[in-house]
Tab-separated table of C-alpha atoms and ligand atoms in Angstrom:
chain	number	residue	atom	x	y	z
A	1	MET	CA	40.513	49.696	-58.369
A	2	ARG	CA	43.473	47.087	-57.586
A	3	TYR	CA	46.624	46.421	-58.132
A	4	ARG	CA	47.862	43.088	-60.128
A	5	GLU	CA	48.718	40.743	-57.235
A	6	SER	CA	51.778	39.520	-59.338
A	7	GLY	CA	52.931	42.920	-60.001
A	8	SER	CA	56.468	43.863	-58.626
A	9	LEU	CA	57.002	46.889	-56.683
A	10	ASP	CA	59.953	48.991	-56.355
A	11	ALA	CA	60.211	50.713	-53.273
A	12	SER	CA	63.171	52.870	-54.821
A	13	GLY	CA	60.587	55.373	-55.666
A	14	VAL	CA	59.992	55.996	-52.357
A	15	ARG	CA	62.348	57.625	-49.478
A	16	ASP	CA	61.010	56.704	-45.869
A	17	THR	CA	61.894	59.173	-43.079
A	18	ARG	CA	59.637	57.995	-40.804
A	19	GLY	CA	61.768	55.768	-38.646
A	20	ARG	CA	62.131	52.147	-38.175
A	21	GLY	CA	58.754	50.547	-37.830
A	22	GLY	CA	57.142	53.970	-38.975
A	23	LEU	CA	53.746	52.216	-40.179
A	24	ARG	CA	51.597	55.007	-40.362
A	25	GLY	CA	52.973	55.988	-36.338
A	26	GLY	CA	52.307	59.596	-36.593
A	27	ARG	CA	48.638	59.767	-35.972
A	28	GLY	CA	48.059	62.921	-34.421
A	29	VAL	CA	50.940	64.871	-35.632
A	30	ALA	CA	48.688	66.961	-38.107
A	31	VAL	CA	49.189	69.993	-36.920
A	32	GLY	CA	46.928	72.385	-38.474
A	33	GLY	CA	48.558	75.793	-37.162
A	34	GLY	CA	46.724	78.753	-37.601
A	35	GLY	CA	43.624	77.619	-38.132
A	36	LEU	CA	43.481	76.358	-41.283
A	37	GLY	CA	47.166	74.896	-42.293
A	38	LEU	CA	45.754	72.167	-44.587
A	39	VAL	CA	44.729	73.436	-47.564
A	40	GLY	CA	44.996	69.983	-49.303
A	41	LEU	CA	47.084	69.187	-52.038
A	42	VAL	CA	49.989	71.305	-52.578
A	43	VAL	CA	49.885	74.653	-50.546
A	44	VAL	CA	53.408	74.505	-51.741
A	45	VAL	CA	52.949	75.692	-54.627
A	46	LEU	CA	53.871	79.196	-53.389
A	47	LEU	CA	57.184	77.235	-52.482
A	48	GLN	CA	56.941	75.573	-55.712
A	49	VAL	CA	56.904	78.671	-57.532
A	50	LEU	CA	59.604	80.565	-55.371
A	51	GLY	CA	61.695	77.284	-55.269
A	52	GLY	CA	62.548	78.306	-59.428
A	53	GLY	CA	63.954	76.003	-61.843
A	54	ASP	CA	66.877	74.354	-61.209
A	55	GLY	CA	68.172	72.019	-58.354
A	56	GLY	CA	67.882	69.429	-60.912
A	57	SER	CA	71.201	67.078	-59.679
A	58	PRO	CA	71.026	64.188	-57.370
A	59	ALA	CA	73.281	65.947	-54.616
A	60	GLY	CA	70.775	68.938	-54.814
A	61	ALA	CA	67.975	66.479	-54.224
A	62	PHE	CA	69.907	64.724	-51.163
A	63	SER	CA	70.445	68.403	-49.619
A	64	GLY	CA	66.647	68.974	-49.535
A	65	LEU	CA	66.658	66.780	-46.403
A	66	GLY	CA	67.398	67.669	-43.187
A	67	GLN	CA	70.154	65.857	-40.886
A	68	ASP	CA	67.689	64.243	-38.681
A	69	GLN	CA	65.672	62.798	-41.775
A	70	THR	CA	67.090	59.456	-42.019
A	71	VAL	CA	66.154	57.376	-44.808
A	72	ASP	CA	65.482	53.806	-44.370
A	73	ASN	CA	63.652	52.119	-46.706
A	74	SER	CA	63.900	48.357	-45.461
A	75	THR	CA	60.572	48.051	-44.270
A	76	LEU	CA	59.262	49.257	-47.085
A	77	GLU	CA	61.154	46.622	-49.495
A	78	GLU	CA	60.512	43.957	-47.178
A	79	ASN	CA	56.952	44.695	-47.088
A	80	CYS	CA	56.074	46.123	-50.437
A	81	ARG	CA	57.240	43.364	-52.606
A	82	THR	CA	54.215	42.628	-54.635
A	83	GLY	CA	50.508	44.132	-55.952
A	84	ALA	CA	49.213	41.851	-53.412
A	85	ASP	CA	51.007	43.659	-50.805
A	86	ALA	CA	49.870	47.229	-52.285
A	87	ASN	CA	46.158	45.757	-52.013
A	88	GLU	CA	46.758	45.304	-48.525
A	89	SER	CA	48.688	48.263	-47.299
A	90	VAL	CA	48.410	52.218	-47.748
A	91	GLU	CA	51.825	52.602	-47.832
A	92	CYS	CA	52.615	49.921	-50.328
A	93	ALA	CA	49.910	51.509	-52.275
A	94	VAL	CA	51.862	54.717	-52.754
A	95	VAL	CA	54.895	52.783	-53.918
A	96	ALA	CA	52.902	51.225	-56.762
A	97	ASP	CA	51.125	54.402	-57.463
A	98	VAL	CA	54.221	56.389	-57.820
A	99	GLU	CA	55.553	53.506	-59.916
A	100	SER	CA	52.732	53.286	-62.314
A	101	ILE	CA	52.332	57.467	-62.544
A	102	GLN	CA	56.092	57.559	-63.415
A	103	ASP	CA	55.566	55.202	-65.954
A	104	TYR	CA	52.864	56.989	-67.697
A	105	TRP	CA	55.039	60.298	-67.953
A	106	SER	CA	58.235	58.726	-68.982
A	107	GLY	CA	56.425	56.675	-71.609
A	108	LEU	CA	55.027	59.739	-72.968
A	109	LEU	CA	57.738	62.362	-72.438
A	110	GLY	CA	60.683	60.054	-73.107
A	111	GLU	CA	64.026	61.763	-72.053
A	112	ARG	CA	62.139	64.900	-70.911
A	113	TYR	CA	60.738	62.951	-67.759
A	114	ALA	CA	63.271	62.824	-65.042
A	115	ARG	CA	62.102	60.452	-62.238
A	116	THR	CA	61.856	61.227	-58.635
A	117	GLU	CA	60.830	60.216	-55.570
A	118	THR	CA	58.289	60.684	-52.971
A	119	VAL	CA	59.237	61.171	-49.167
A	120	PHE	CA	57.318	59.810	-46.242
A	121	PHE	CA	57.382	61.861	-43.427
A	122	THR	CA	55.722	62.130	-40.106
A	123	GLY	CA	54.920	65.496	-38.548
A	124	SER	CA	57.148	67.874	-40.056
A	125	VAL	CA	60.050	67.746	-42.830
A	126	GLN	CA	62.751	69.990	-43.671
A	127	THR	CA	62.791	70.521	-47.891
A	128	SER	CA	64.946	72.400	-49.973
A	129	CYS	CA	61.579	74.661	-50.177
A	130	GLY	CA	61.965	75.270	-46.625
A	131	GLY	CA	60.341	73.580	-43.552
A	132	ALA	CA	56.438	71.992	-43.757
A	133	THR	CA	54.290	70.240	-41.341
A	134	SER	CA	51.731	67.590	-42.100
A	135	GLY	CA	48.980	70.300	-41.392
A	136	SER	CA	49.961	71.296	-45.248
A	137	GLY	CA	49.042	68.390	-46.727
A	138	PRO	CA	51.263	66.364	-49.788
A	139	PHE	CA	53.275	68.810	-51.570
A	140	TYR	CA	55.780	68.992	-54.453
A	141	CYS	CA	58.702	71.289	-53.690
A	142	PRO	CA	60.471	72.119	-57.377
A	143	ALA	CA	63.992	72.962	-55.492
A	144	ASP	CA	64.814	69.599	-54.712
A	145	GLN	CA	62.098	67.988	-56.974
A	146	LEU	CA	60.368	65.812	-54.252
A	147	VAL	CA	56.879	64.786	-53.669
A	148	TYR	CA	56.434	64.926	-49.638
A	149	ILE	CA	53.672	63.299	-47.909
A	150	ASP	CA	52.418	62.404	-44.394
A	151	LEU	CA	50.272	59.643	-45.262
A	152	THR	CA	47.971	60.072	-42.455
A	153	PHE	CA	46.771	62.732	-44.872
A	154	PHE	CA	44.380	60.100	-46.201
A	155	ASP	CA	42.964	59.640	-43.052
A	156	GLN	CA	42.379	63.520	-42.745
A	157	LEU	CA	40.778	63.653	-46.177
A	158	ARG	CA	38.159	61.388	-45.204
A	159	GLU	CA	37.658	62.501	-41.281
A	160	GLN	CA	38.212	66.203	-41.771
A	161	PHE	CA	37.321	67.039	-45.416
A	162	GLY	CA	34.387	64.177	-45.263
A	163	ALA	CA	35.983	62.758	-48.545
A	164	GLN	CA	34.952	59.181	-49.454
A	165	GLY	CA	38.765	58.195	-49.654
A	166	GLY	CA	39.748	55.179	-51.239
A	167	LEU	CA	42.892	53.454	-53.277
A	168	PHE	CA	41.894	55.225	-56.465
A	169	VAL	CA	41.989	58.389	-54.469
A	170	ASP	CA	45.099	58.256	-52.792
A	171	ALA	CA	46.187	57.411	-56.154
A	172	TYR	CA	45.043	60.516	-57.782
A	173	VAL	CA	46.873	62.740	-54.689
A	174	LEU	CA	49.598	61.182	-55.827
A	175	ALA	CA	49.072	61.934	-59.642
A	176	HIS	CA	48.275	65.548	-58.833
A	177	GLU	CA	51.670	65.633	-57.254
A	178	TYR	CA	53.683	64.469	-59.729
A	179	GLY	CA	51.898	66.758	-62.180
A	180	HIS	CA	53.703	69.228	-60.748
A	181	HIS	CA	57.015	67.472	-61.034
A	182	VAL	CA	55.905	67.031	-64.725
A	183	GLN	CA	55.570	71.410	-64.525
A	184	ASN	CA	57.966	71.840	-63.324
A	185	LEU	CA	60.274	69.927	-65.893
A	186	LEU	CA	58.321	71.839	-68.629
A	187	GLY	CA	59.156	75.007	-67.054
A	188	THR	CA	55.637	75.741	-66.594
A	189	ASN	CA	55.839	77.004	-63.219
A	190	ALA	CA	57.499	79.918	-64.788
A	191	ARG	CA	54.571	81.407	-65.996
A	192	VAL	CA	53.113	81.746	-62.555
A	193	THR	CA	53.930	84.904	-60.335
A	194	PRO	CA	54.387	84.041	-56.590
A	195	GLY	CA	51.914	84.520	-54.197
A	196	GLU	CA	49.429	85.548	-56.259
A	197	SER	CA	45.750	84.279	-56.136
A	198	GLY	CA	42.197	84.824	-57.644
A	199	PRO	CA	39.896	82.807	-59.847
A	200	THR	CA	42.075	82.986	-62.981
A	201	SER	CA	45.568	83.278	-61.465
A	202	GLY	CA	48.536	81.342	-62.715
A	203	SER	CA	48.701	79.767	-59.255
A	204	VAL	CA	44.986	78.276	-59.942
A	205	ARG	CA	45.690	77.540	-63.879
A	206	LEU	CA	48.853	75.350	-62.453
A	207	GLU	CA	46.697	73.341	-59.776
A	208	LEU	CA	44.061	72.643	-62.411
A	209	GLN	CA	46.313	71.614	-64.908
A	210	ALA	CA	48.083	69.217	-62.094
A	211	ASP	CA	44.457	67.728	-61.750
A	212	CYS	CA	43.900	67.458	-65.282
A	213	PHE	CA	47.128	65.652	-65.686
A	214	ALA	CA	46.467	63.291	-62.606
A	215	GLY	CA	43.169	62.817	-64.906
A	216	ALA	CA	45.068	61.697	-67.853
A	217	TRP	CA	47.414	59.179	-65.561
A	218	ALA	CA	44.163	57.883	-64.714
A	219	HIS	CA	42.637	57.148	-68.040
A	220	HIS	CA	45.968	55.308	-69.062
A	221	ALA	CA	46.914	53.688	-65.410
A	222	GLU	CA	45.153	50.284	-66.388
A	223	THR	CA	47.317	50.088	-69.549
A	224	VAL	CA	50.362	51.592	-68.784
A	225	PRO	CA	53.215	48.878	-68.704
A	226	ASP	CA	55.627	48.436	-65.584
A	227	GLU	CA	58.766	46.964	-65.902
A	228	SER	CA	57.765	43.589	-66.844
A	229	GLY	CA	55.557	44.864	-69.199
A	230	GLU	CA	51.906	44.620	-67.456
A	231	PRO	CA	50.499	47.214	-66.008
A	232	LEU	CA	50.206	47.257	-62.117
A	233	ILE	CA	46.752	48.870	-61.600
A	234	ALA	CA	43.528	47.079	-62.636
A	235	ASP	CA	39.687	47.716	-62.671
A	236	ILE	CA	39.433	51.003	-62.435
A	237	THR	CA	35.457	51.341	-61.726
A	238	ASP	CA	32.638	54.411	-62.203
A	239	ASP	CA	32.604	54.218	-58.394
A	240	ASP	CA	36.618	55.188	-58.250
A	241	ILE	CA	36.311	57.879	-60.277
A	242	ASP	CA	33.350	59.157	-58.514
A	243	ARG	CA	35.386	59.293	-55.479
A	244	ALA	CA	38.190	60.821	-57.023
A	245	LEU	CA	35.532	63.583	-58.150
A	246	ASP	CA	34.098	63.528	-54.749
A	247	ALA	CA	37.847	64.368	-53.499
A	248	ALA	CA	38.197	66.993	-55.511
A	249	ALA	CA	35.451	68.728	-54.559
A	250	ARG	CA	36.592	68.959	-51.014
A	251	ILE	CA	39.601	69.912	-51.389
A	252	GLY	CA	38.082	73.120	-53.633
A	253	ASP	CA	39.048	76.560	-52.596
A	254	ASP	CA	35.285	77.747	-52.381
A	255	TYR	CA	34.471	74.459	-50.335
A	256	ILE	CA	37.017	74.929	-48.121
A	257	GLN	CA	36.269	78.309	-47.447
A	258	GLU	CA	32.980	77.591	-46.416
A	259	ASN	CA	33.547	74.228	-44.084
A	260	LEU	CA	36.983	74.618	-43.042
A	261	GLY	CA	37.790	78.350	-43.063
A	262	SER	CA	36.135	81.698	-42.754
A	263	GLY	CA	32.537	80.368	-43.852
A	264	THR	CA	32.699	82.725	-46.589
A	265	VAL	CA	33.990	82.225	-49.990
A	266	ASP	CA	36.389	84.669	-51.276
A	267	GLN	CA	37.396	83.874	-54.838
A	268	GLU	CA	40.440	86.488	-54.986
A	269	ALA	CA	41.531	84.035	-52.267
A	270	PHE	CA	41.562	81.182	-54.659
A	271	THR	CA	44.779	79.469	-55.113
A	272	HIS	CA	43.718	76.102	-56.262
A	273	GLY	CA	40.230	76.701	-57.951
A	274	SER	CA	37.067	75.926	-56.763
A	275	SER	CA	35.553	72.654	-56.123
A	276	GLU	CA	33.475	72.565	-59.684
A	277	GLN	CA	36.566	73.427	-61.536
A	278	ARG	CA	38.666	70.817	-59.986
A	279	GLN	CA	36.626	68.372	-60.964
A	280	ARG	CA	35.945	69.492	-64.317
A	281	TRP	CA	39.597	69.615	-65.158
A	282	PHE	CA	40.332	66.066	-63.385
A	283	ARG	CA	37.165	65.057	-65.772
A	284	ALA	CA	39.215	67.060	-68.833
A	285	GLY	CA	42.269	64.447	-68.407
A	286	TYR	CA	40.138	61.700	-67.682
A	287	ASP	CA	38.178	61.370	-70.380
A	288	SER	CA	40.529	62.575	-72.867
A	289	GLY	CA	43.525	60.595	-71.639
A	290	ASP	CA	45.599	63.213	-73.526
A	291	PRO	CA	47.645	66.240	-71.439
A	292	SER	CA	47.607	68.685	-74.014
A	293	ALA	CA	43.819	68.789	-72.738
A	294	CYS	CA	45.129	70.389	-70.085
A	295	ASP	CA	46.207	73.520	-71.345
A	296	THR	CA	44.567	75.844	-68.727
A	297	PHE	CA	46.831	78.552	-69.446
A	298	ALA	CA	45.628	78.890	-72.709
A	299	THR	CA	41.935	78.873	-71.924
A	300	ASP	CA	39.621	82.072	-71.021
A	301	ASP	CA	37.065	79.239	-69.743
A	302	LEU	CA	38.536	77.646	-66.255
A	303	GLY	CA	35.136	76.531	-65.614
B	401	LIG	ZN1	48.574	71.213	-56.674
């Protein structure tokens, strides 16, 4: 995958709270917490569910950021102007991903889709869903409707989880989080009981649907037009898809439990779905390109 060189980036989709010159500065801050804080994408489904429905106003969104978290997008605006920049820099790539993903959902849902930002942080962050550290991985907070990410997660995904990684994998991570935003907008969260777990739990269904939504975006990523009418993303290859599937497998509950947790698989503790399920639902979205193929709440067969 690559970004169209002349594509124009819009850094307003991102809020940079990393401090001046914070280009990937936060290495080493990945706080694991008690053994396994790093449950990969969206630990905060719990928070997500607890966060509940409202919080849609811009004022509400801003109140999510703690006082010590100043937004300063000047470095991003300076550095991330074109698709060529996105090809060179991870943070610019994320700016482009956020743009492409939201262009897709806007096109599909029209006024039902409300654009929202991704917050870059290092180490820890205050949100309307409470405080979080990098160790939790990227997450979506429904109460302020923002996606949060410490970009060092992409390194962690390779180094700790052993994923192959790559630009498309990073985009998949973002697309998964925006999948949670779509669920929030559509009221799907309400179908999940806070704190539940298990192989057919609402939590797992919500996560697998977010994977499927990510796949649906990926299916259209090369054609969805940006503001200029051209797609931002080009050349998604079979290798990219393989890498996304590889990443999906490494953030499956069973993989994490076996390799980064207790060493034993406990299905009753599943919150995100098994490796195989996560792959299957990403594929379901990718192959069909149709979010209506992602109704994980309607099926008895989650894979
Ligand atoms: Zn998730």
